[in-house]
CSV table of C-alpha atoms in Angstrom, one decimal:
chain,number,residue,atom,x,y,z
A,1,UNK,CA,60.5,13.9,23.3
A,2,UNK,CA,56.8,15.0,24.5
A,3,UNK,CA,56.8,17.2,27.5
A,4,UNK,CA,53.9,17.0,29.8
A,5,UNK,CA,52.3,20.1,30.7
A,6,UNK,CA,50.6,20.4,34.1
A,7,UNK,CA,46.8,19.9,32.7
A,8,UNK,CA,48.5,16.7,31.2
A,9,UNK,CA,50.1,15.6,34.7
A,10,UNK,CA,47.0,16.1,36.8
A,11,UNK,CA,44.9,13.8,34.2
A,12,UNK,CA,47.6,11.2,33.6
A,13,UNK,CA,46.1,7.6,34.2
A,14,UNK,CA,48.3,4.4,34.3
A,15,UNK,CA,48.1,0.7,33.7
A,16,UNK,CA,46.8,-1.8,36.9
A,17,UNK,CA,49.2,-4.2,37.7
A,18,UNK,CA,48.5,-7.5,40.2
A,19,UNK,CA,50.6,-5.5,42.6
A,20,UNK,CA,52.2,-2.0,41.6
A,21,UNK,CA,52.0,1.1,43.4
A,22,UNK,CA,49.4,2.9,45.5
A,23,UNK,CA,47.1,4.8,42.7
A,24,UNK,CA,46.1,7.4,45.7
A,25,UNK,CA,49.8,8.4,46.9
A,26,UNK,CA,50.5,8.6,42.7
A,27,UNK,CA,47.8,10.9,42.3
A,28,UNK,CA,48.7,12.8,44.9
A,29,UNK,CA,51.9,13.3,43.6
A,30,UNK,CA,51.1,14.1,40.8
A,31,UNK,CA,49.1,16.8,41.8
A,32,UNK,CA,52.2,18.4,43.8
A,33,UNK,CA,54.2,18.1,40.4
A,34,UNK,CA,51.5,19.9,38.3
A,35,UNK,CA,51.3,22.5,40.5
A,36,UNK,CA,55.7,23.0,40.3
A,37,UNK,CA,55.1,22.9,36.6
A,38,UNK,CA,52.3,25.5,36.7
A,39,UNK,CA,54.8,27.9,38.9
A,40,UNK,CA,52.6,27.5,41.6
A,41,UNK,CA,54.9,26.3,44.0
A,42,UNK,CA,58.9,25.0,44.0
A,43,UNK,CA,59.7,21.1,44.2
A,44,UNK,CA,62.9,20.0,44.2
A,45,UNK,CA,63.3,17.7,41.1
A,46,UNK,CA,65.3,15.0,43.5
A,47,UNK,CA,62.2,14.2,45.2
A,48,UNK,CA,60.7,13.4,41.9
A,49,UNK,CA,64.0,11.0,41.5
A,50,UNK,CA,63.4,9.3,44.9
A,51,UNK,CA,59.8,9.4,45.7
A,52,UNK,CA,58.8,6.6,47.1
A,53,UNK,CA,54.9,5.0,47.3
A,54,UNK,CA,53.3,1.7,48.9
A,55,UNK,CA,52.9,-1.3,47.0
A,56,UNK,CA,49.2,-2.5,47.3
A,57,UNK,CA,46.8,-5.3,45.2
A,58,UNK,CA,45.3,-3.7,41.5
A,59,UNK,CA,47.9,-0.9,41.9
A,60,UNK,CA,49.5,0.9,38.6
A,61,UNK,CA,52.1,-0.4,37.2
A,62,UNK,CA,55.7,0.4,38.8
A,63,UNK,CA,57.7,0.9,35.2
A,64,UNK,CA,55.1,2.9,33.5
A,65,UNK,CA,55.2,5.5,37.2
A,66,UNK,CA,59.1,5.4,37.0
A,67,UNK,CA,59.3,6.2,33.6
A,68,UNK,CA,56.7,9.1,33.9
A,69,UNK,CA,58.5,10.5,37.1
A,70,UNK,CA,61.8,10.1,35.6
A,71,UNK,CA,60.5,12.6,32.6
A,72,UNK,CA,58.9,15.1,35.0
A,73,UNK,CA,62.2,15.2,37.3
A,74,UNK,CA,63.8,16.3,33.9
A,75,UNK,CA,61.1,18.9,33.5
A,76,UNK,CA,61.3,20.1,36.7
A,77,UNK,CA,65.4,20.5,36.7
A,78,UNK,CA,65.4,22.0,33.4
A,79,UNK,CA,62.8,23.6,33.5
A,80,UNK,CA,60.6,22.9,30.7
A,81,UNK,CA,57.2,23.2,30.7
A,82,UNK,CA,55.6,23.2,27.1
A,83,UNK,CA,53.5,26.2,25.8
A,84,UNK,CA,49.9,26.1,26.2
A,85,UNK,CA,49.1,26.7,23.1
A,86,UNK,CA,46.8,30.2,24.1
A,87,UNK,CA,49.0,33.0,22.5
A,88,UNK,CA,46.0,35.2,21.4
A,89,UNK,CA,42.0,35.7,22.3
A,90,UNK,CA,41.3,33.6,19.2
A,91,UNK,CA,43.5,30.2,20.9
A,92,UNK,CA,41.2,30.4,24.0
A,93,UNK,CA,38.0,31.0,21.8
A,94,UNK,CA,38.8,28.1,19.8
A,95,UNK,CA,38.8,25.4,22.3
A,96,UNK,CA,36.0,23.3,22.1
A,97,UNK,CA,34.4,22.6,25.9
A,98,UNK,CA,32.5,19.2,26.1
A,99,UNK,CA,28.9,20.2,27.0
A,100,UNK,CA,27.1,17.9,29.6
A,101,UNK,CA,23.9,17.6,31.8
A,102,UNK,CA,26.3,18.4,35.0
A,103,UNK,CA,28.9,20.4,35.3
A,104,UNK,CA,30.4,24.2,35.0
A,105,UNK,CA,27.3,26.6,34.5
A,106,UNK,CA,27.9,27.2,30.5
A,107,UNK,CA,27.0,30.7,30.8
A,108,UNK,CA,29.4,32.0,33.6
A,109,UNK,CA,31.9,29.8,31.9
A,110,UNK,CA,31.6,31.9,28.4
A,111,UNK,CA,31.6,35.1,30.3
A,112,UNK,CA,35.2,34.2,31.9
A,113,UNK,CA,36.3,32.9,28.5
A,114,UNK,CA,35.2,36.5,26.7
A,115,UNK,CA,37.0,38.3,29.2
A,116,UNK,CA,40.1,35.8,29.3
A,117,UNK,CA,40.3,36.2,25.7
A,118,UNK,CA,40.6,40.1,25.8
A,119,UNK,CA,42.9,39.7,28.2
A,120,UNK,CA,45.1,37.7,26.3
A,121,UNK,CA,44.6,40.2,23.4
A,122,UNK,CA,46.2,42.7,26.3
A,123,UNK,CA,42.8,44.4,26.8
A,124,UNK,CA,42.7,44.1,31.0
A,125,UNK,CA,44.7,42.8,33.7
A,126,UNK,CA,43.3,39.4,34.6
A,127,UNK,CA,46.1,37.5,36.5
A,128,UNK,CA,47.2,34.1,37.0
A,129,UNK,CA,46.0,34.2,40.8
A,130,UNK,CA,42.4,35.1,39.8
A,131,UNK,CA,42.5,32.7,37.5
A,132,UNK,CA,43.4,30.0,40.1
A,133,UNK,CA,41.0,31.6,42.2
A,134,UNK,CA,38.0,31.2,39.7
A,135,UNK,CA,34.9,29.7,40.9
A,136,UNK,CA,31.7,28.7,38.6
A,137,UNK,CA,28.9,26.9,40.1
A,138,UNK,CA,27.3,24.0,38.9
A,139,UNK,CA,24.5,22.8,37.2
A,140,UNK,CA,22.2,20.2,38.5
A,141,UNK,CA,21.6,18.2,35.0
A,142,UNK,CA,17.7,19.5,35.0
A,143,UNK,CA,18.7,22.0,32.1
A,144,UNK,CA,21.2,20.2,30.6
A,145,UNK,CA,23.4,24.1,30.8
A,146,UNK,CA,27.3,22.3,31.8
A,147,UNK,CA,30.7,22.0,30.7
A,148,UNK,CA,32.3,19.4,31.4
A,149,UNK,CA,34.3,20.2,34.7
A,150,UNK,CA,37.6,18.7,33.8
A,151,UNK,CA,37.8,20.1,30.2
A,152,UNK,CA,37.1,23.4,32.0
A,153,UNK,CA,39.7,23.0,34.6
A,154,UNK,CA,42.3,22.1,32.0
A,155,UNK,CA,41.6,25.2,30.1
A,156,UNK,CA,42.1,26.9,33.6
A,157,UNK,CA,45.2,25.4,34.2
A,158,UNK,CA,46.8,26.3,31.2
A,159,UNK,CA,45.2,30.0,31.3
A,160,UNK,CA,47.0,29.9,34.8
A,161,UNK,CA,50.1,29.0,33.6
A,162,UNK,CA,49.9,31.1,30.1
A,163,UNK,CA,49.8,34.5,32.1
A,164,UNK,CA,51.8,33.2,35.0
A,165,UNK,CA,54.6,33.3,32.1
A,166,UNK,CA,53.7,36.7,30.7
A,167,UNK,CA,54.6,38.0,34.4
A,168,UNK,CA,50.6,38.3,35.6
């Protein structure tokens, strides 16, 4: 069985259906249960078994919803979050960040990522709520000197959630 870890949750897409459920109450969701996974906050994994969202026109597709929620609620009430894979400096070195025109300023982004991977290599004290906390500003496409923001935001979340675990 593959687990879903909360980068994985926040980016999940689904299937449209004639008439399924509301994609902006799913989302939403969604976002409540990637932040339980993350340890950012406690859900009670019968919600996740009983949610409930409105059925509109184009919406996603009930069974493939249900059959996500029904593996996060056994997350959730196990426990079970899978690793994020950034054990050492090298793992969060290693991650390739999709450049674009617009985006996370590439050059405050490598300066976190340096001092992340230290970190992770035990040299400093950066913590899972400064991680949550970080900022970047953007770019405005003239330069062409971005990140993609979501790639950089997943590494985030699972920085987050790697030192979360460690007890920072």
């Amino acid at each position: 069985m593959q687990y879903l870890r909360p980068a994985d949750v926040r980016t999940k897409t689904f299937r449209r259906k004639r008439q399924g459920y509301d994609p902006d109450q799913v989302n939403e969701f969604l976002q409540i249960v990637a932040d339980a996974l993350a340890g950012r906050l406690r859900l009670n994994p019968d919600h996740v078994r009983t949610v409930q969202f409105a059925a509109v026109p184009n919406g996603y597709d009930p069974l493939s919803v249900d059959g996500v929620l029904h593996l996060l609620e056994f997350q959730i009430r196990n426990g079970i979050v899978p690793p994020t894979g950034l054990n050492t400096g090298e793992d969060i070195r290693a991650r390739k960040l999709t450049k674009a025109n617009t985006g996370y300023d590439r050059a405050e982004v490598d300066a976190f990522i340096i001092r992340a991977a230290a970190n992770l290599d035990g040299r400093g004290a950066m913590t899972s709520t400064e991680v949550r906390n970080t900022r970047f500003s953007t770019t405005s496409g003239l330069l062409g000197k971005g990140y993609q923001v979501q790639a950089v935001d997943t590494l985030l979340d699972d920085l987050e959630q790697e030192l979360r675990f460690r007890g920072r």
